[in-house]
N, C-alpha and C. Protein backbone atom coordinates (compact mmCIF):
# COMPACT_ATOMS: atom_id res chain seq x y z
N MET A 1 20.73 -7.95 -11.41
CA MET A 1 19.62 -9.04 -12.73
C MET A 1 20.07 -8.28 -13.64
N SER A 2 19.88 -9.16 -14.79
CA SER A 2 19.99 -8.87 -16.36
C SER A 2 18.87 -8.23 -16.81
N GLU A 3 18.80 -8.26 -18.21
CA GLU A 3 17.78 -7.58 -19.06
C GLU A 3 16.74 -8.76 -18.98
N THR A 4 15.42 -8.45 -18.84
CA THR A 4 14.41 -9.45 -18.80
C THR A 4 13.73 -9.41 -20.14
N ALA A 5 13.19 -10.54 -21.30
CA ALA A 5 12.42 -10.49 -22.13
C ALA A 5 11.22 -10.47 -21.79
N MET A 6 10.19 -9.83 -22.23
CA MET A 6 8.71 -9.75 -22.02
C MET A 6 8.16 -9.58 -23.68
N ALA A 7 7.19 -10.83 -24.43
CA ALA A 7 6.51 -10.27 -25.31
C ALA A 7 5.13 -10.06 -24.89
N LEU A 8 4.52 -9.05 -26.05
CA LEU A 8 3.31 -8.55 -25.68
C LEU A 8 2.84 -8.54 -27.26
N THR A 9 1.81 -8.37 -27.33
CA THR A 9 1.03 -8.22 -28.58
C THR A 9 0.97 -6.71 -28.83
N ARG A 10 0.83 -6.38 -30.24
CA ARG A 10 0.92 -4.84 -30.67
C ARG A 10 -0.41 -4.51 -30.27
N ILE A 11 -1.68 -4.88 -30.03
CA ILE A 11 -3.05 -4.54 -29.53
C ILE A 11 -2.63 -4.29 -28.20
N GLU A 12 -1.80 -5.36 -27.15
CA GLU A 12 -1.79 -5.31 -26.07
C GLU A 12 -1.01 -4.00 -25.45
N THR A 13 0.11 -3.51 -26.36
CA THR A 13 0.84 -2.56 -26.06
C THR A 13 -0.32 -1.12 -26.49
N VAL A 14 -0.89 -1.01 -27.50
CA VAL A 14 -1.37 0.10 -27.53
C VAL A 14 -2.66 0.49 -26.79
N ASN A 15 -3.28 -1.18 -26.19
CA ASN A 15 -4.14 -0.73 -25.00
C ASN A 15 -3.23 -0.34 -23.72
N LEU A 16 -2.30 -0.85 -23.71
CA LEU A 16 -1.60 -0.49 -22.04
C LEU A 16 -1.23 0.89 -22.24
N ALA A 17 -0.52 1.36 -23.25
CA ALA A 17 -0.37 2.73 -23.59
C ALA A 17 -1.29 3.82 -23.18
N GLU A 18 -2.68 3.30 -23.32
CA GLU A 18 -3.75 4.25 -23.25
C GLU A 18 -3.79 4.08 -21.68
N LEU A 19 -4.07 2.81 -21.04
CA LEU A 19 -4.60 2.57 -19.73
C LEU A 19 -3.30 3.86 -18.90
N LEU A 20 -2.13 3.80 -19.39
CA LEU A 20 -0.75 4.42 -18.86
C LEU A 20 -1.00 6.13 -19.00
N ARG A 21 -1.79 6.37 -20.11
CA ARG A 21 -2.00 8.04 -19.94
C ARG A 21 -3.08 8.11 -19.25
N GLN A 22 -4.08 7.33 -19.15
CA GLN A 22 -5.41 7.77 -18.31
C GLN A 22 -4.88 7.85 -16.71
N PHE A 23 -4.00 6.90 -16.43
CA PHE A 23 -3.48 6.50 -15.26
C PHE A 23 -2.70 7.83 -14.37
N ARG A 24 -1.84 8.40 -15.86
CA ARG A 24 -0.82 9.29 -15.29
C ARG A 24 -1.78 10.73 -14.92
N GLU A 25 -2.84 10.77 -16.13
CA GLU A 25 -3.96 11.96 -15.80
C GLU A 25 -4.46 11.86 -14.13
N LEU A 26 -4.79 10.79 -13.84
CA LEU A 26 -5.16 10.54 -12.47
C LEU A 26 -4.33 11.00 -11.31
N MET A 27 -3.21 10.59 -11.54
CA MET A 27 -1.82 11.23 -10.82
C MET A 27 -1.88 12.81 -10.99
N ASP A 28 -1.87 13.36 -12.25
CA ASP A 28 -1.90 14.32 -11.79
C ASP A 28 -2.91 15.21 -11.52
N ALA A 29 -4.03 14.67 -11.52
CA ALA A 29 -5.25 15.48 -10.82
C ALA A 29 -5.14 15.27 -9.38
N ALA A 30 -4.82 14.04 -8.77
CA ALA A 30 -4.83 13.83 -7.62
C ALA A 30 -5.73 14.04 -6.78
N ASP A 31 -6.92 13.84 -6.84
CA ASP A 31 -8.31 14.36 -6.13
C ASP A 31 -8.32 13.16 -5.04
N SER A 32 -7.76 13.71 -3.78
CA SER A 32 -7.93 13.13 -2.57
C SER A 32 -9.39 12.34 -2.32
N ALA A 33 -10.35 12.98 -2.70
CA ALA A 33 -11.47 12.43 -2.58
C ALA A 33 -12.06 11.29 -3.37
N ASP A 34 -10.98 10.90 -4.44
CA ASP A 34 -11.35 9.52 -5.33
C ASP A 34 -10.95 8.70 -4.54
N PRO A 35 -11.72 7.49 -4.60
CA PRO A 35 -11.76 6.50 -3.81
C PRO A 35 -10.33 5.22 -4.73
N ALA A 36 -10.35 5.60 -5.83
CA ALA A 36 -9.11 5.24 -6.49
C ALA A 36 -7.90 5.91 -5.83
N VAL A 37 -7.97 7.04 -6.25
CA VAL A 37 -6.68 7.71 -5.33
C VAL A 37 -6.64 7.41 -3.54
N GLN A 38 -7.68 6.89 -3.19
CA GLN A 38 -7.16 6.54 -1.95
C GLN A 38 -6.59 5.43 -1.65
N ARG A 39 -7.48 4.56 -2.64
CA ARG A 39 -6.55 3.27 -2.66
C ARG A 39 -4.89 3.09 -3.13
N LEU A 40 -4.75 4.14 -3.74
CA LEU A 40 -3.17 4.41 -3.98
C LEU A 40 -2.69 5.22 -2.82
N THR A 41 -2.87 5.52 -1.96
CA THR A 41 -2.20 6.16 -0.58
C THR A 41 -3.09 5.68 0.35
N PRO A 42 -2.70 4.27 0.62
CA PRO A 42 -3.26 3.65 1.69
C PRO A 42 -3.41 4.24 3.06
N ASP A 43 -4.20 3.96 3.81
CA ASP A 43 -4.30 4.07 5.54
C ASP A 43 -3.13 3.47 6.09
N ALA A 44 -2.11 4.34 6.85
CA ALA A 44 -1.17 3.81 7.47
C ALA A 44 -1.59 3.47 8.95
N TYR A 45 -2.57 4.15 9.42
CA TYR A 45 -2.94 3.69 11.01
C TYR A 45 -4.95 3.38 10.72
N PRO A 46 -4.89 2.34 10.30
CA PRO A 46 -6.37 2.62 9.90
C PRO A 46 -7.24 2.63 11.42
N ASP A 47 -6.64 2.22 12.38
CA ASP A 47 -7.51 2.47 13.71
C ASP A 47 -7.41 4.14 14.05
N ASP A 48 -6.60 4.83 13.62
CA ASP A 48 -6.35 6.37 14.18
C ASP A 48 -6.64 7.59 13.47
N ALA A 49 -7.91 7.79 12.72
CA ALA A 49 -8.16 8.36 11.74
C ALA A 49 -7.26 9.80 11.44
N ARG A 50 -6.86 10.51 12.67
CA ARG A 50 -6.11 12.00 12.81
C ARG A 50 -4.46 11.62 12.27
N SER A 51 -4.29 10.52 12.69
CA SER A 51 -2.58 9.99 12.31
C SER A 51 -2.69 9.62 11.36
N SER A 52 -3.60 8.69 10.48
CA SER A 52 -4.01 8.26 9.06
C SER A 52 -4.02 9.47 8.23
N ARG A 53 -4.74 10.37 8.43
CA ARG A 53 -4.73 11.63 7.40
C ARG A 53 -3.76 12.37 7.76
N GLN A 54 -3.10 12.47 8.95
CA GLN A 54 -1.68 13.51 8.93
C GLN A 54 -0.72 12.68 8.09
N PHE A 55 -0.32 11.43 8.01
CA PHE A 55 0.53 10.78 7.36
C PHE A 55 0.20 10.61 5.91
N ARG A 56 -1.15 10.54 5.50
CA ARG A 56 -1.49 10.88 4.18
C ARG A 56 -1.23 11.85 3.53
N ASP A 57 -1.41 13.17 4.55
CA ASP A 57 -1.12 14.17 4.00
C ASP A 57 0.18 14.87 3.63
N LEU A 58 1.39 14.40 4.49
CA LEU A 58 2.78 14.47 4.66
C LEU A 58 3.36 13.49 3.21
N THR A 59 2.44 12.47 3.04
CA THR A 59 3.28 11.35 2.08
C THR A 59 2.68 11.60 0.70
N ALA A 60 1.38 11.48 0.51
CA ALA A 60 0.64 11.17 -0.71
C ALA A 60 1.26 11.74 -1.66
N SER A 61 1.48 13.17 -1.85
CA SER A 61 1.88 13.46 -3.03
C SER A 61 3.11 12.80 -3.62
N ASP A 62 4.14 12.88 -2.90
CA ASP A 62 5.32 11.79 -3.02
C ASP A 62 4.93 10.70 -3.40
N LEU A 63 4.19 9.84 -2.92
CA LEU A 63 3.95 8.81 -3.18
C LEU A 63 3.13 8.67 -4.79
N LEU A 64 2.18 9.78 -4.58
CA LEU A 64 1.53 9.67 -6.16
C LEU A 64 2.65 9.95 -7.27
N ALA A 65 3.56 10.93 -7.10
CA ALA A 65 4.45 11.05 -7.88
C ALA A 65 5.34 10.32 -8.42
N ARG A 66 5.82 9.22 -6.94
CA ARG A 66 6.72 8.15 -7.61
C ARG A 66 5.70 7.16 -8.80
N ARG A 67 4.26 7.11 -8.47
CA ARG A 67 3.60 6.13 -9.05
C ARG A 67 3.52 6.76 -10.42
N ASP A 68 3.39 7.76 -10.75
CA ASP A 68 3.41 8.70 -11.99
C ASP A 68 4.85 8.20 -12.52
N ALA A 69 6.07 8.46 -12.09
CA ALA A 69 7.24 8.07 -12.59
C ALA A 69 7.26 6.74 -13.11
N ASP A 70 6.88 5.66 -12.06
CA ASP A 70 6.78 4.74 -12.88
C ASP A 70 5.93 4.03 -13.82
N ALA A 71 4.77 4.95 -13.98
CA ALA A 71 4.08 4.87 -15.09
C ALA A 71 4.65 5.50 -16.49
N ALA A 72 5.49 6.61 -15.85
CA ALA A 72 6.37 7.21 -17.40
C ALA A 72 7.42 6.11 -18.27
N ALA A 73 7.91 5.10 -16.57
CA ALA A 73 8.84 4.41 -17.10
C ALA A 73 8.47 3.33 -17.79
N VAL A 74 7.22 2.75 -17.54
CA VAL A 74 6.73 1.94 -17.96
C VAL A 74 6.41 2.36 -19.55
N LEU A 75 5.52 3.55 -19.73
CA LEU A 75 5.47 3.87 -20.90
C LEU A 75 6.22 4.01 -21.94
N ASP A 76 7.65 4.86 -21.19
CA ASP A 76 8.91 4.81 -22.06
C ASP A 76 9.57 3.69 -22.54
N SER A 77 9.08 2.53 -21.88
CA SER A 77 9.88 0.95 -22.21
C SER A 77 8.62 0.47 -23.22
N LEU A 78 7.83 0.97 -23.56
CA LEU A 78 6.88 0.39 -24.65
C LEU A 78 7.57 0.85 -26.17
N GLY A 79 8.05 1.79 -25.95
CA GLY A 79 8.96 2.36 -27.14
C GLY A 79 8.19 3.50 -28.02
N ALA A 80 8.61 3.37 -29.07
CA ALA A 80 7.50 4.71 -29.79
C ALA A 80 6.23 4.48 -29.91
N PRO A 81 5.45 5.52 -29.87
CA PRO A 81 3.71 5.36 -29.88
C PRO A 81 3.55 4.67 -31.06
N LEU A 82 2.79 3.73 -30.73
CA LEU A 82 2.11 2.55 -32.08
C LEU A 82 0.62 3.18 -31.97
N ALA A 83 0.38 2.93 -33.53
CA ALA A 83 -0.77 3.16 -34.01
C ALA A 83 -1.49 1.98 -33.73
N ALA A 84 -2.92 2.21 -33.38
CA ALA A 84 -3.78 0.99 -33.42
C ALA A 84 -3.82 0.22 -34.72
N PRO A 85 -3.56 -1.15 -34.53
CA PRO A 85 -3.45 -1.98 -35.99
C PRO A 85 -4.80 -2.11 -36.36
N ASP A 86 -4.65 -2.01 -37.94
CA ASP A 86 -5.80 -1.89 -38.53
C ASP A 86 -6.48 -3.19 -39.01
N ASN A 87 -5.85 -4.53 -38.80
CA ASN A 87 -6.21 -5.72 -38.63
C ASN A 87 -5.75 -6.84 -37.99
N GLU A 88 -6.68 -7.87 -37.79
CA GLU A 88 -6.32 -8.70 -36.66
C GLU A 88 -4.58 -9.34 -36.91
N THR A 89 -4.23 -9.35 -37.90
CA THR A 89 -2.86 -10.01 -38.14
C THR A 89 -2.04 -8.77 -37.48
N ALA A 90 -2.08 -7.82 -37.78
CA ALA A 90 -1.21 -6.50 -36.80
C ALA A 90 -1.50 -6.56 -35.61
N ALA A 91 -2.59 -6.75 -35.01
CA ALA A 91 -2.86 -6.53 -33.60
C ALA A 91 -2.28 -7.84 -32.88
N ARG A 92 -2.28 -9.11 -33.04
CA ARG A 92 -1.79 -10.12 -33.34
C ARG A 92 -0.02 -10.26 -32.93
N GLU A 93 0.64 -9.27 -33.79
CA GLU A 93 1.94 -9.43 -34.08
C GLU A 93 2.57 -8.94 -32.62
N GLU A 94 3.50 -9.77 -32.62
CA GLU A 94 4.19 -10.02 -31.44
C GLU A 94 5.37 -9.15 -30.84
N ILE A 95 5.51 -8.20 -30.14
CA ILE A 95 6.47 -7.37 -29.87
C ILE A 95 7.37 -7.61 -28.41
N THR A 96 8.41 -8.00 -28.56
CA THR A 96 9.51 -8.29 -27.86
C THR A 96 10.05 -7.19 -26.77
N LEU A 97 9.95 -7.09 -25.56
CA LEU A 97 10.44 -5.75 -24.63
C LEU A 97 11.66 -6.32 -24.12
N SER A 98 12.71 -5.26 -23.73
CA SER A 98 13.62 -5.87 -22.93
C SER A 98 13.58 -4.94 -21.97
N LEU A 99 13.57 -5.40 -20.91
CA LEU A 99 13.59 -4.71 -19.61
C LEU A 99 14.60 -4.63 -18.28
N SER A 100 14.88 -3.34 -18.26
CA SER A 100 16.35 -3.52 -17.06
C SER A 100 15.54 -3.97 -15.88
N ALA A 101 15.97 -4.23 -14.96
CA ALA A 101 15.84 -4.69 -13.43
C ALA A 101 15.09 -3.29 -13.00
N ASP A 102 15.66 -2.22 -13.18
CA ASP A 102 14.98 -0.80 -12.35
C ASP A 102 13.39 -0.85 -13.67
N GLN A 103 13.25 -1.19 -14.71
CA GLN A 103 12.07 -1.15 -15.61
C GLN A 103 11.10 -1.97 -15.01
N LEU A 104 11.84 -3.48 -14.77
CA LEU A 104 10.72 -4.62 -14.54
C LEU A 104 10.23 -4.17 -13.32
N GLU A 105 11.04 -3.68 -11.89
CA GLU A 105 10.17 -2.79 -10.57
C GLU A 105 9.10 -1.97 -11.44
N ALA A 106 9.63 -1.06 -11.82
CA ALA A 106 8.44 -0.09 -12.18
C ALA A 106 7.26 -0.76 -13.04
N TRP A 107 7.77 -1.74 -13.99
CA TRP A 107 6.04 -2.39 -14.36
C TRP A 107 5.43 -3.37 -13.30
N LEU A 108 6.20 -4.00 -12.44
CA LEU A 108 5.33 -4.59 -11.17
C LEU A 108 4.25 -3.72 -10.40
N ARG A 109 5.51 -2.58 -10.06
CA ARG A 109 4.31 -1.40 -9.07
C ARG A 109 3.33 -0.77 -9.76
N THR A 110 3.70 -0.55 -11.44
CA THR A 110 2.37 -0.15 -12.11
C THR A 110 1.35 -0.97 -12.28
N LEU A 111 1.58 -1.83 -12.94
CA LEU A 111 0.57 -2.68 -13.18
C LEU A 111 -0.58 -3.14 -12.04
N ALA A 112 0.17 -3.42 -10.91
CA ALA A 112 -0.55 -3.74 -9.20
C ALA A 112 -1.33 -2.35 -9.31
N ALA A 113 -0.87 -0.97 -9.40
CA ALA A 113 -1.38 0.26 -9.24
C ALA A 113 -2.30 0.26 -9.95
N LEU A 114 -2.34 -0.20 -11.27
CA LEU A 114 -3.62 0.21 -12.12
C LEU A 114 -4.44 -1.08 -11.76
N ARG A 115 -4.48 -2.10 -11.40
CA ARG A 115 -5.28 -2.97 -10.76
C ARG A 115 -6.05 -2.59 -9.84
N LEU A 116 -5.44 -1.75 -8.85
CA LEU A 116 -6.19 -1.07 -7.58
C LEU A 116 -7.07 -0.26 -8.18
N VAL A 117 -6.57 0.52 -9.39
CA VAL A 117 -7.68 1.98 -9.63
C VAL A 117 -8.88 1.19 -10.36
N ILE A 118 -8.48 0.21 -11.00
CA ILE A 118 -9.63 -0.32 -11.82
C ILE A 118 -10.48 -1.21 -10.87
N ALA A 119 -10.20 -1.64 -9.70
CA ALA A 119 -10.82 -2.61 -8.53
C ALA A 119 -11.44 -1.47 -7.95
N SER A 120 -11.17 -0.24 -7.85
CA SER A 120 -11.58 0.52 -7.40
C SER A 120 -12.97 1.13 -8.04
N ARG A 121 -12.66 1.57 -9.53
CA ARG A 121 -13.67 1.79 -10.50
C ARG A 121 -14.88 0.70 -10.38
N LEU A 122 -14.75 -0.54 -10.41
CA LEU A 122 -15.81 -1.74 -10.38
C LEU A 122 -16.11 -2.33 -9.02
N GLY A 123 -15.64 -1.51 -8.03
CA GLY A 123 -16.13 -2.07 -6.46
C GLY A 123 -15.55 -3.35 -6.37
N VAL A 124 -14.25 -3.76 -6.69
CA VAL A 124 -13.86 -5.04 -6.46
C VAL A 124 -13.17 -4.89 -4.99
N THR A 125 -13.37 -5.66 -4.04
CA THR A 125 -12.99 -5.72 -2.55
C THR A 125 -12.44 -7.13 -2.50
N SER A 126 -13.22 -8.48 -2.81
CA SER A 126 -12.96 -9.56 -2.95
C SER A 126 -12.48 -10.38 -3.89
N GLU A 127 -12.09 -11.68 -4.21
CA GLU A 127 -12.20 -12.31 -5.32
C GLU A 127 -13.43 -12.72 -5.72
N ASP A 128 -14.45 -12.66 -4.88
CA ASP A 128 -15.83 -12.92 -5.20
C ASP A 128 -16.73 -11.85 -5.84
N ASP A 129 -15.91 -10.94 -5.65
CA ASP A 129 -16.06 -9.51 -6.80
C ASP A 129 -15.87 -9.64 -8.14
N HIS A 130 -16.90 -10.67 -9.12
CA HIS A 130 -16.40 -10.45 -10.45
C HIS A 130 -17.63 -10.77 -11.18
N ASP A 131 -17.77 -10.04 -12.00
CA ASP A 131 -18.93 -10.07 -13.02
C ASP A 131 -18.46 -10.73 -14.36
N PRO A 132 -18.52 -11.73 -14.44
CA PRO A 132 -17.84 -12.31 -16.19
C PRO A 132 -18.56 -11.60 -17.11
N SER A 133 -19.67 -11.22 -17.16
CA SER A 133 -20.61 -10.41 -18.10
C SER A 133 -20.21 -9.10 -18.69
N ASP A 134 -19.44 -8.68 -17.40
CA ASP A 134 -19.02 -7.26 -17.67
C ASP A 134 -17.79 -6.94 -18.12
N PRO A 135 -17.73 -6.55 -19.55
CA PRO A 135 -16.31 -6.78 -20.14
C PRO A 135 -15.22 -5.86 -19.49
N ARG A 136 -15.55 -5.03 -18.51
CA ARG A 136 -14.46 -4.09 -17.91
C ARG A 136 -13.57 -5.06 -17.16
N TYR A 137 -14.21 -6.20 -16.50
CA TYR A 137 -13.61 -6.95 -15.89
C TYR A 137 -12.31 -7.65 -16.30
N ALA A 138 -12.45 -7.71 -17.99
CA ALA A 138 -11.32 -8.62 -18.71
C ALA A 138 -9.89 -7.69 -18.61
N VAL A 139 -10.26 -6.45 -18.36
CA VAL A 139 -9.00 -5.25 -18.32
C VAL A 139 -8.28 -5.71 -16.93
N TYR A 140 -9.07 -5.60 -15.95
CA TYR A 140 -8.51 -6.34 -14.63
C TYR A 140 -7.66 -7.28 -14.76
N GLU A 141 -8.52 -8.42 -15.33
CA GLU A 141 -8.36 -9.71 -15.27
C GLU A 141 -6.73 -9.80 -16.16
N TRP A 142 -6.75 -9.08 -17.29
CA TRP A 142 -5.56 -9.00 -18.17
C TRP A 142 -4.28 -8.65 -17.22
N LEU A 143 -4.57 -7.39 -16.86
CA LEU A 143 -3.53 -7.05 -15.81
C LEU A 143 -2.92 -7.86 -14.72
N GLY A 144 -3.79 -8.81 -14.23
CA GLY A 144 -3.84 -9.44 -13.21
C GLY A 144 -2.58 -10.69 -13.55
N TYR A 145 -2.92 -11.09 -14.97
CA TYR A 145 -2.03 -12.04 -15.64
C TYR A 145 -0.96 -11.74 -16.26
N ARG A 146 -0.53 -10.40 -16.51
CA ARG A 146 0.46 -9.78 -17.02
C ARG A 146 1.09 -9.70 -16.06
N LEU A 147 0.60 -9.14 -14.83
CA LEU A 147 1.51 -9.11 -13.43
C LEU A 147 1.81 -10.57 -13.32
N GLU A 148 1.10 -11.41 -12.91
CA GLU A 148 1.96 -12.78 -12.61
C GLU A 148 3.09 -12.77 -13.52
N MET A 149 2.47 -12.87 -14.97
CA MET A 149 3.74 -13.56 -15.73
C MET A 149 5.31 -12.59 -15.48
N LEU A 150 5.23 -11.32 -15.23
CA LEU A 150 5.97 -10.65 -14.69
C LEU A 150 7.12 -11.13 -13.43
N ILE A 151 6.10 -11.53 -12.50
CA ILE A 151 6.54 -12.21 -11.13
C ILE A 151 7.47 -13.52 -11.53
N GLN A 152 6.95 -14.23 -12.36
CA GLN A 152 7.24 -15.35 -12.89
C GLN A 152 8.88 -15.40 -13.70
N LEU A 153 8.61 -14.26 -14.16
CA LEU A 153 10.06 -13.66 -14.79
C LEU A 153 11.24 -13.33 -13.78
N THR A 154 10.71 -13.09 -12.72
CA THR A 154 11.51 -12.40 -11.52
C THR A 154 12.27 -13.56 -10.73
N GLU A 155 11.64 -14.72 -10.99
CA GLU A 155 11.86 -15.85 -10.26
C GLU A 155 13.17 -16.81 -10.41
């Protein structure tokens, strides 16, 4: 696959970079009691607690390290750290990223993982768990929109 071009506004890149930094902090902490971390390291054997725990003990740190590496790749693909825009015109300025196949895969995995973390924090377990009056859902929805756009780029 050749390079894939993706356009984001400057404010999107700044906000995404902050989400990625927070995500990486979560990966560094790797608190196995955190429901978000548990969503990122799912049960392999949901009907067998002992086997599932053993599997998680053997694989969780590697899985979280890969998620962290993916997030680092996405952060790196955003380019030089951007300052928060100081006006609406600057915020809406479009930035085009050129993503390699490996970067695109990292983006897909990372946006999906970010959505899992936010869903965990918001208590989202189904499509019906949505409160449009809560502004935190806008971030969850935006990540879903961007994920869908990336998937369409791969088709």
